[in-house]
Amino acid sequence: MKFYDLQSINAKYASELKQVAAEVIDSGWYILGERVRKFEEELSAYMGCRHAIAVGNGLDALRLILKGYIELGILCEGDEVIVPANTYIASVLAITDNRLVPVFVEPDEKTFNLDIDQIEQSLTSRTKAIMVVHLFGRTCWTDKLKQIAETHNLKIIEDNAQAIGAKSTICGFSDSFRTGALGHAAGISFYPTKNLGALGDAGAVTTNDGELAHMVRSLANYGSFQKYVHTSCGLNSRMSEMQAAFLLVKLKYLDEENEMRRVITSRYSELITSRDIILPQIPKSSGEHVWHQYVIRCNRRDELQHYLKERGIDTQIHYPIPPHKQACYRQYNKVHLPITEQLSEEILSIPLSSNMRKEDISNLGEILNLF
Ligand SMILES: *Cc1c(COP(=O)(O)O)cnc(C)c1O
């Protein structure tokens, strides 16, 4: 069993995708056109936030938010940003690329998400923002997080690369909100393997902050609001019309896709009974999970991965080396983050995609129970 089978995932939508691809080709307009505008409209309506800006990829979405805050004078070089230590490196690269300082905070080992109870002890006079990551598809949001941000005047930036479609309640509101509309600004990735995957690189920024949205839009287009007039040193990070056309097709099916993921993971959670394996917690309270990954834990992880491989099942590790242990972050290599480091040795992501058949799921469950 392949870990991802993008061919069969996209095969479901192939006739619609081919149709819109032909329309883009024939239109003769490939960058910043009507499809990108329409996708931005539909995305912001879906997310329940005022603005969506389509950009080149998920890393750029996060970089552009932070760069936007710097241009607006809300952040400045050397400011500290809280970030979960077990995230994908992109969250951290967005921070360091803007000459801001990442402050690694341990995750809660039950949810894999930033341990909100450990934020306050990591705050200093330079802390200006918290980057929450809805890791593996699980919403990282509590009333306490919002209170901390309000008390200390911090921006909450959501790395929403893995949790598009999940909902959470916010204290003081009766309705629930989608990830990406919870904090001050959010970055999404439409990398092909994500829950809403394009057929190439693509990303978006979502926010209710009109000033930030305006700034990000300009920064993503060479720092220009008006052609050939440059107010800041921007970059080129635009979503293409082709990717916007594909995403307009696939956005319609996102809730359905996420629901199929929920069905598969609840089946896994019933089937897998091995005492050597710790299953991911199914959320009980308000914050939803859209199951970008189904991550199990085992203290003989490498052995388990090898065992599955021999039986034809591909798995992955998200992530084997935490950012602070990477060679590119030598200055943090000596920092000790025991929970993050232990998790990186025990976690294993097993196949999970909406096209899995019932037999694949039960077969995998049986094999795991025989380990
Ligand atoms: C995928 C991902 C990103 C980056 O997205 P790209 O589109 O690959 O640049 C950022 N953060 C997290 C948590 C991700 O999973």
Short mmCIF file of C-alpha atoms and ligand atoms in Angstrom, two decimals:
data_model
loop_
_atom_site.label_atom_id
_atom_site.label_comp_id
_atom_site.label_asym_id
_atom_site.label_seq_id
_atom_site.Cartn_x
_atom_site.Cartn_y
_atom_site.Cartn_z
CA MET A 1 0.00 0.00 0.00
CA LYS A 2 1.43 3.34 -1.07
CA PHE A 3 1.54 6.11 1.53
CA TYR A 4 -0.04 8.57 -0.88
CA ASP A 5 -1.69 7.60 -4.12
CA LEU A 6 -2.24 10.98 -5.72
CA GLN A 7 -3.07 9.42 -9.05
CA SER A 8 -6.11 7.66 -7.68
CA ILE A 9 -7.06 10.58 -5.40
CA ASN A 10 -7.21 12.95 -8.39
CA ALA A 11 -8.69 10.33 -10.74
CA LYS A 12 -12.09 10.92 -9.06
CA TYR A 13 -12.06 14.49 -10.31
CA ALA A 14 -10.12 13.94 -13.54
CA SER A 15 -12.82 14.86 -16.04
CA GLU A 16 -13.60 18.15 -14.27
CA LEU A 17 -9.89 18.92 -13.85
CA LYS A 18 -9.16 18.29 -17.52
CA GLN A 19 -12.09 20.45 -18.55
CA VAL A 20 -10.93 23.46 -16.50
CA ALA A 21 -7.30 22.97 -17.60
CA ALA A 22 -8.43 23.24 -21.20
CA GLU A 23 -10.37 26.41 -20.38
CA VAL A 24 -7.29 27.99 -18.80
CA ILE A 25 -5.11 27.07 -21.78
CA ASP A 26 -7.61 28.54 -24.20
CA SER A 27 -8.11 31.70 -22.14
CA GLY A 28 -4.58 32.99 -22.80
CA TRP A 29 -4.49 34.48 -19.27
CA TYR A 30 -2.32 32.62 -16.75
CA ILE A 31 -1.42 34.88 -13.81
CA LEU A 32 -3.65 37.12 -11.64
CA GLY A 33 -6.84 36.58 -13.53
CA GLU A 34 -10.47 35.81 -12.87
CA ARG A 35 -9.94 32.26 -11.57
CA VAL A 36 -7.57 33.40 -8.84
CA ARG A 37 -10.03 36.15 -7.87
CA LYS A 38 -12.92 33.67 -7.81
CA PHE A 39 -10.94 31.17 -5.76
CA GLU A 40 -10.05 33.89 -3.25
CA GLU A 41 -13.74 34.77 -2.95
CA GLU A 42 -14.84 31.17 -2.48
CA LEU A 43 -12.04 30.41 -0.06
CA SER A 44 -12.78 33.38 2.18
CA ALA A 45 -16.49 32.50 2.12
CA TYR A 46 -15.67 28.89 3.02
CA MET A 47 -13.32 29.91 5.83
CA GLY A 48 -15.65 32.58 7.14
CA CYS A 49 -13.08 35.36 7.04
CA ARG A 50 -12.96 38.67 5.21
CA HIS A 51 -9.84 38.25 3.07
CA ALA A 52 -8.03 35.49 1.23
CA ILE A 53 -4.91 36.14 -0.82
CA ALA A 54 -3.77 33.37 -3.17
CA VAL A 55 0.01 32.92 -3.11
CA GLY A 56 2.67 30.57 -4.44
CA ASN A 57 2.87 28.01 -1.61
CA GLY A 58 2.32 27.47 2.11
CA LEU A 59 5.77 28.56 3.23
CA ASP A 60 5.37 31.85 1.36
CA ALA A 61 1.95 32.38 2.93
CA LEU A 62 3.55 32.29 6.40
CA ARG A 63 6.59 34.34 5.31
CA LEU A 64 4.33 36.98 3.78
CA ILE A 65 2.20 37.34 6.92
CA LEU A 66 5.28 38.01 9.04
CA LYS A 67 6.80 40.28 6.40
CA GLY A 68 3.49 42.13 6.21
CA TYR A 69 3.50 42.72 9.97
CA ILE A 70 7.09 44.01 9.71
CA GLU A 71 6.15 46.41 6.89
CA LEU A 72 3.21 47.64 8.98
CA GLY A 73 5.52 48.24 11.97
CA ILE A 74 3.78 45.64 14.13
CA LEU A 75 6.80 43.33 14.26
CA CYS A 76 10.46 44.19 13.96
CA GLU A 77 13.73 42.36 13.51
CA GLY A 78 14.71 40.40 16.62
CA ASP A 79 11.17 40.01 17.95
CA GLU A 80 10.36 36.57 19.30
CA VAL A 81 7.70 34.26 17.95
CA ILE A 82 6.47 31.24 19.94
CA VAL A 83 6.35 28.11 17.76
CA PRO A 84 5.75 24.42 18.57
CA ALA A 85 9.06 22.53 18.59
CA ASN A 86 7.67 19.49 16.75
CA THR A 87 6.31 21.34 13.70
CA TYR A 88 7.35 20.98 10.08
CA ILE A 89 10.38 23.14 9.35
CA ALA A 90 8.39 25.57 7.17
CA SER A 91 6.80 27.21 10.24
CA VAL A 92 10.27 27.97 11.60
CA LEU A 93 11.77 29.01 8.24
CA ALA A 94 9.04 31.63 7.86
CA ILE A 95 10.15 33.14 11.17
CA THR A 96 13.91 33.08 10.66
CA ASP A 97 13.65 34.22 7.05
CA ASN A 98 12.20 37.48 8.40
CA ARG A 99 15.00 37.83 10.98
CA LEU A 100 12.58 37.09 13.78
CA VAL A 101 13.54 34.68 16.56
CA PRO A 102 11.74 31.34 17.01
CA VAL A 103 11.08 30.31 20.60
CA PHE A 104 10.43 26.59 20.66
CA VAL A 105 7.71 25.37 22.98
CA GLU A 106 7.04 21.69 23.63
CA PRO A 107 3.89 19.97 22.40
CA ASP A 108 1.34 18.17 24.54
CA GLU A 109 2.20 14.53 23.92
CA LYS A 110 -1.46 13.49 23.83
CA THR A 111 -2.50 15.85 21.04
CA PHE A 112 0.92 16.55 19.39
CA ASN A 113 -0.12 20.22 19.40
CA LEU A 114 1.57 23.18 21.10
CA ASP A 115 1.18 22.84 24.89
CA ILE A 116 -0.69 26.03 25.64
CA ASP A 117 0.07 25.70 29.38
CA GLN A 118 3.77 26.13 28.58
CA ILE A 119 3.48 29.36 26.60
CA GLU A 120 3.50 31.87 29.45
CA GLN A 121 6.80 30.66 30.91
CA SER A 122 8.44 31.24 27.51
CA LEU A 123 7.29 34.84 27.08
CA THR A 124 9.80 37.70 27.27
CA SER A 125 9.51 41.44 26.64
CA ARG A 126 10.40 40.69 22.97
CA THR A 127 7.63 38.15 22.37
CA LYS A 128 5.24 39.58 19.78
CA ALA A 129 3.47 36.60 18.25
CA ILE A 130 2.44 32.98 18.65
CA MET A 131 2.47 30.71 15.63
CA VAL A 132 0.05 27.88 16.33
CA VAL A 133 0.20 24.85 14.06
CA HIS A 134 -2.90 22.69 13.71
CA LEU A 135 -0.63 19.69 13.40
CA PHE A 136 -1.80 16.56 11.59
CA GLY A 137 -5.22 18.23 11.14
CA ARG A 138 -6.10 18.76 14.80
CA THR A 139 -7.26 22.22 15.82
CA CYS A 140 -4.87 23.91 18.23
CA TRP A 141 -7.09 26.43 19.94
CA THR A 142 -8.32 27.06 23.48
CA ASP A 143 -9.82 29.98 25.38
CA LYS A 144 -6.57 30.19 27.32
CA LEU A 145 -4.55 30.73 24.13
CA LYS A 146 -6.77 33.66 23.23
CA GLN A 147 -6.51 35.08 26.75
CA ILE A 148 -2.70 34.86 26.71
CA ALA A 149 -2.58 36.65 23.37
CA GLU A 150 -4.93 39.38 24.57
CA THR A 151 -3.16 39.88 27.90
CA HIS A 152 0.28 40.17 26.31
CA ASN A 153 -0.81 41.87 23.10
CA LEU A 154 0.46 39.07 20.84
CA LYS A 155 -0.56 38.25 17.28
CA ILE A 156 -1.79 34.71 16.74
CA ILE A 157 -0.68 33.35 13.38
CA GLU A 158 -2.11 29.99 12.38
CA ASP A 159 -0.08 27.56 10.34
CA ASN A 160 -3.17 26.02 8.76
CA ALA A 161 -1.31 23.89 6.20
CA GLN A 162 -2.73 20.65 7.62
CA ALA A 163 -6.18 21.48 8.98
CA ILE A 164 -8.26 23.21 6.33
CA GLY A 165 -11.93 22.61 7.07
CA ALA A 166 -11.66 21.92 10.82
CA LYS A 167 -13.80 23.98 13.16
CA SER A 168 -13.45 25.22 16.71
CA THR A 169 -15.41 27.37 19.13
CA ILE A 170 -14.02 30.72 20.29
CA CYS A 171 -14.83 32.08 23.73
CA GLY A 172 -17.37 34.88 23.54
CA PHE A 173 -18.97 33.59 20.31
CA SER A 174 -21.84 31.16 19.93
CA ASP A 175 -20.88 29.90 16.46
CA SER A 176 -17.83 27.83 15.70
CA PHE A 177 -15.13 29.06 13.33
CA ARG A 178 -12.88 27.29 10.89
CA THR A 179 -9.13 27.09 11.40
CA GLY A 180 -7.70 29.97 9.42
CA ALA A 181 -10.37 32.28 10.82
CA LEU A 182 -9.49 31.78 14.49
CA GLY A 183 -6.37 33.90 14.91
CA HIS A 184 -5.20 37.21 13.40
CA ALA A 185 -3.87 35.66 10.18
CA ALA A 186 -3.29 32.19 8.75
CA GLY A 187 -1.23 30.48 6.08
CA ILE A 188 -2.60 27.53 4.09
CA SER A 189 -0.76 25.13 1.82
CA PHE A 190 -2.33 23.42 -1.17
CA TYR A 191 0.66 21.15 -1.72
CA PRO A 192 -0.67 18.09 -3.60
CA THR A 193 -0.74 15.79 -0.55
CA LYS A 194 -2.61 18.22 1.70
CA ASN A 195 -6.34 17.73 2.45
CA LEU A 196 -7.11 20.26 -0.28
CA GLY A 197 -4.33 19.57 -2.75
CA ALA A 198 -3.56 21.43 -5.96
CA LEU A 199 -1.71 19.79 -8.87
CA GLY A 200 1.44 21.75 -8.14
CA ASP A 201 2.51 24.32 -5.55
CA ALA A 202 -0.05 26.79 -4.20
CA GLY A 203 -0.93 28.51 -0.93
CA ALA A 204 -3.06 31.26 0.59
CA VAL A 205 -3.19 33.79 3.39
CA THR A 206 -6.49 34.28 5.20
CA THR A 207 -7.25 37.11 7.62
CA ASN A 208 -9.92 39.53 8.82
CA ASP A 209 -7.32 42.31 8.96
CA GLY A 210 -7.81 44.53 5.90
CA GLU A 211 -4.51 46.37 6.27
CA LEU A 212 -2.53 43.16 6.52
CA ALA A 213 -4.40 41.67 3.55
CA HIS A 214 -3.62 44.72 1.43
CA MET A 215 0.06 44.57 2.42
CA VAL A 216 0.38 40.83 1.79
CA ARG A 217 -1.23 41.19 -1.62
CA SER A 218 1.32 43.80 -2.59
CA LEU A 219 4.31 41.95 -1.07
CA ALA A 220 3.39 38.81 -3.00
CA ASN A 221 3.45 40.83 -6.21
CA TYR A 222 6.86 42.56 -6.04
CA GLY A 223 5.81 44.99 -3.29
CA SER A 224 3.64 46.82 -5.77
CA PHE A 225 0.09 48.15 -5.49
CA GLN A 226 0.31 49.86 -8.86
CA LYS A 227 2.14 48.47 -11.86
CA TYR A 228 5.85 49.45 -11.90
CA VAL A 229 5.50 51.43 -8.66
CA HIS A 230 7.17 49.64 -5.74
CA THR A 231 6.45 50.71 -2.17
CA SER A 232 8.30 47.84 -0.49
CA CYS A 233 10.83 45.18 -1.46
CA GLY A 234 8.46 42.33 -2.14
CA LEU A 235 8.74 38.94 -3.71
CA ASN A 236 7.06 37.05 -6.48
CA SER A 237 4.66 34.56 -4.95
CA ARG A 238 1.43 34.30 -6.90
CA MET A 239 -0.92 31.40 -7.43
CA SER A 240 -1.30 30.55 -11.09
CA GLU A 241 -4.67 30.57 -12.84
CA MET A 242 -4.21 26.85 -13.55
CA GLN A 243 -3.87 25.95 -9.87
CA ALA A 244 -6.77 28.26 -8.95
CA ALA A 245 -8.93 26.48 -11.53
CA PHE A 246 -8.03 23.06 -10.07
CA LEU A 247 -8.65 24.28 -6.53
CA LEU A 248 -12.05 25.71 -7.47
CA VAL A 249 -13.02 22.20 -8.56
CA LYS A 250 -11.63 20.46 -5.49
CA LEU A 251 -12.84 22.97 -2.86
CA LYS A 252 -16.41 21.80 -3.54
CA TYR A 253 -15.49 18.30 -2.34
CA LEU A 254 -13.34 19.25 0.63
CA ASP A 255 -15.93 18.66 3.36
CA GLU A 256 -16.80 15.31 1.82
CA GLU A 257 -13.10 14.36 1.66
CA ASN A 258 -12.57 15.35 5.28
CA GLU A 259 -15.61 13.32 6.30
CA MET A 260 -14.17 10.24 4.56
CA ARG A 261 -10.96 10.76 6.54
CA ARG A 262 -12.97 10.81 9.77
CA VAL A 263 -14.69 7.56 8.85
CA ILE A 264 -11.37 5.84 8.06
CA THR A 265 -9.68 7.03 11.24
CA SER A 266 -12.54 6.00 13.50
CA ARG A 267 -12.37 2.58 11.85
CA TYR A 268 -8.61 2.47 12.56
CA SER A 269 -9.24 3.40 16.15
CA GLU A 270 -11.69 0.51 16.56
CA LEU A 271 -9.54 -2.02 14.73
CA ILE A 272 -6.10 -1.40 16.20
CA THR A 273 -5.95 -3.04 19.60
CA SER A 274 -2.23 -3.81 19.97
CA ARG A 275 -0.96 -2.81 23.41
CA ASP A 276 2.39 -1.80 21.94
CA ILE A 277 0.78 0.96 19.93
CA ILE A 278 -0.58 4.26 21.24
CA LEU A 279 -3.37 5.57 19.02
CA PRO A 280 -4.03 9.26 18.37
CA GLN A 281 -6.76 10.68 20.58
CA ILE A 282 -10.08 11.38 18.98
CA PRO A 283 -10.99 14.91 20.11
CA LYS A 284 -13.76 15.00 22.69
CA SER A 285 -14.32 18.72 23.03
CA SER A 286 -14.96 21.56 20.62
CA GLY A 287 -11.83 21.56 18.45
CA GLU A 288 -12.26 19.32 15.41
CA HIS A 289 -9.75 17.09 13.67
CA VAL A 290 -9.61 16.70 9.88
CA TRP A 291 -6.98 13.94 10.04
CA HIS A 292 -4.30 15.12 7.66
CA GLN A 293 -2.26 12.28 9.19
CA TYR A 294 -3.07 9.35 11.45
CA VAL A 295 -0.06 9.27 13.74
CA ILE A 296 0.52 6.33 16.06
CA ARG A 297 3.26 5.91 18.67
CA CYS A 298 5.36 2.89 19.42
CA ASN A 299 8.59 2.62 21.40
CA ARG A 300 9.87 0.11 18.84
CA ARG A 301 8.98 2.48 16.01
CA ASP A 302 11.81 1.65 13.59
CA GLU A 303 11.13 -2.05 14.01
CA LEU A 304 7.42 -1.46 13.39
CA GLN A 305 8.13 0.59 10.29
CA HIS A 306 10.36 -2.16 8.93
CA TYR A 307 7.74 -4.83 9.80
CA LEU A 308 5.07 -2.93 7.87
CA LYS A 309 7.39 -2.29 4.93
CA GLU A 310 8.05 -6.04 4.63
CA ARG A 311 4.31 -6.58 4.44
CA GLY A 312 3.92 -4.04 1.67
CA ILE A 313 2.73 -1.07 3.73
CA ASP A 314 4.47 2.28 3.31
CA THR A 315 4.59 4.60 6.29
CA GLN A 316 6.21 7.97 6.98
CA ILE A 317 7.57 9.86 9.97
CA HIS A 318 6.32 13.40 10.56
CA TYR A 319 9.00 14.40 11.42
CA PRO A 320 12.15 12.37 12.11
CA ILE A 321 14.41 15.35 12.97
CA PRO A 322 12.84 18.31 14.81
CA PRO A 323 13.77 21.79 13.50
CA HIS A 324 16.06 22.59 16.47
CA LYS A 325 18.15 19.50 15.65
CA GLN A 326 18.58 20.32 11.97
CA ALA A 327 22.00 21.28 10.58
CA CYS A 328 20.57 24.55 9.23
CA TYR A 329 19.74 25.60 12.82
CA ARG A 330 23.14 24.88 14.41
CA GLN A 331 22.56 27.66 16.95
CA TYR A 332 19.68 25.63 18.48
CA ASN A 333 21.21 22.14 18.24
CA LYS A 334 22.13 22.09 21.94
CA VAL A 335 18.64 23.10 23.10
CA HIS A 336 17.01 20.15 24.86
CA LEU A 337 13.31 19.61 24.23
CA PRO A 338 12.67 16.15 25.70
CA ILE A 339 9.03 15.67 24.64
CA THR A 340 9.68 16.74 21.06
CA GLU A 341 12.77 14.56 20.84
CA GLN A 342 11.04 11.52 22.32
CA LEU A 343 8.05 11.92 20.00
CA SER A 344 10.33 12.13 16.97
CA GLU A 345 11.59 8.66 17.89
CA GLU A 346 8.18 7.08 18.51
CA ILE A 347 5.75 8.52 15.96
CA LEU A 348 4.71 6.81 12.77
CA SER A 349 2.14 7.98 10.20
CA ILE A 350 0.17 5.16 8.60
CA PRO A 351 -1.57 5.48 5.21
CA LEU A 352 -4.70 7.60 5.23
CA SER A 353 -6.50 8.86 2.19
CA SER A 354 -10.07 9.15 1.06
CA ASN A 355 -9.62 6.55 -1.69
CA MET A 356 -8.75 3.67 0.70
CA ARG A 357 -10.94 0.61 0.43
CA LYS A 358 -12.58 -1.11 3.41
CA GLU A 359 -10.32 -4.16 2.94
CA ASP A 360 -7.17 -1.99 2.96
CA ILE A 361 -8.19 -0.56 6.29
CA SER A 362 -9.06 -3.85 7.98
CA ASN A 363 -6.00 -5.54 6.48
CA LEU A 364 -3.73 -2.86 7.91
CA GLY A 365 -5.45 -3.13 11.29
CA GLU A 366 -4.88 -6.92 11.38
CA ILE A 367 -1.23 -6.60 10.40
CA LEU A 368 -0.65 -3.98 13.10
CA ASN A 369 -2.29 -6.18 15.75
CA LEU A 370 0.06 -9.05 14.88
CA PHE A 371 3.19 -6.94 15.45
C1 LIG B 1 3.07 21.66 4.07
C2 LIG B 1 3.33 22.52 5.24
C3 LIG B 1 3.83 23.83 5.11
C4 LIG B 1 4.36 24.40 3.84
O1 LIG B 1 3.60 24.31 2.73
P1 LIG B 1 4.24 24.31 1.25
O2 LIG B 1 3.08 24.56 0.39
O3 LIG B 1 4.88 22.98 1.06
O4 LIG B 1 5.24 25.42 1.20
C5 LIG B 1 3.93 24.60 6.25
N1 LIG B 1 3.61 24.13 7.45
C6 LIG B 1 3.15 22.87 7.63
C7 LIG B 1 2.79 22.42 9.01
C8 LIG B 1 3.02 22.03 6.54
O5 LIG B 1 2.57 20.78 6.73
#
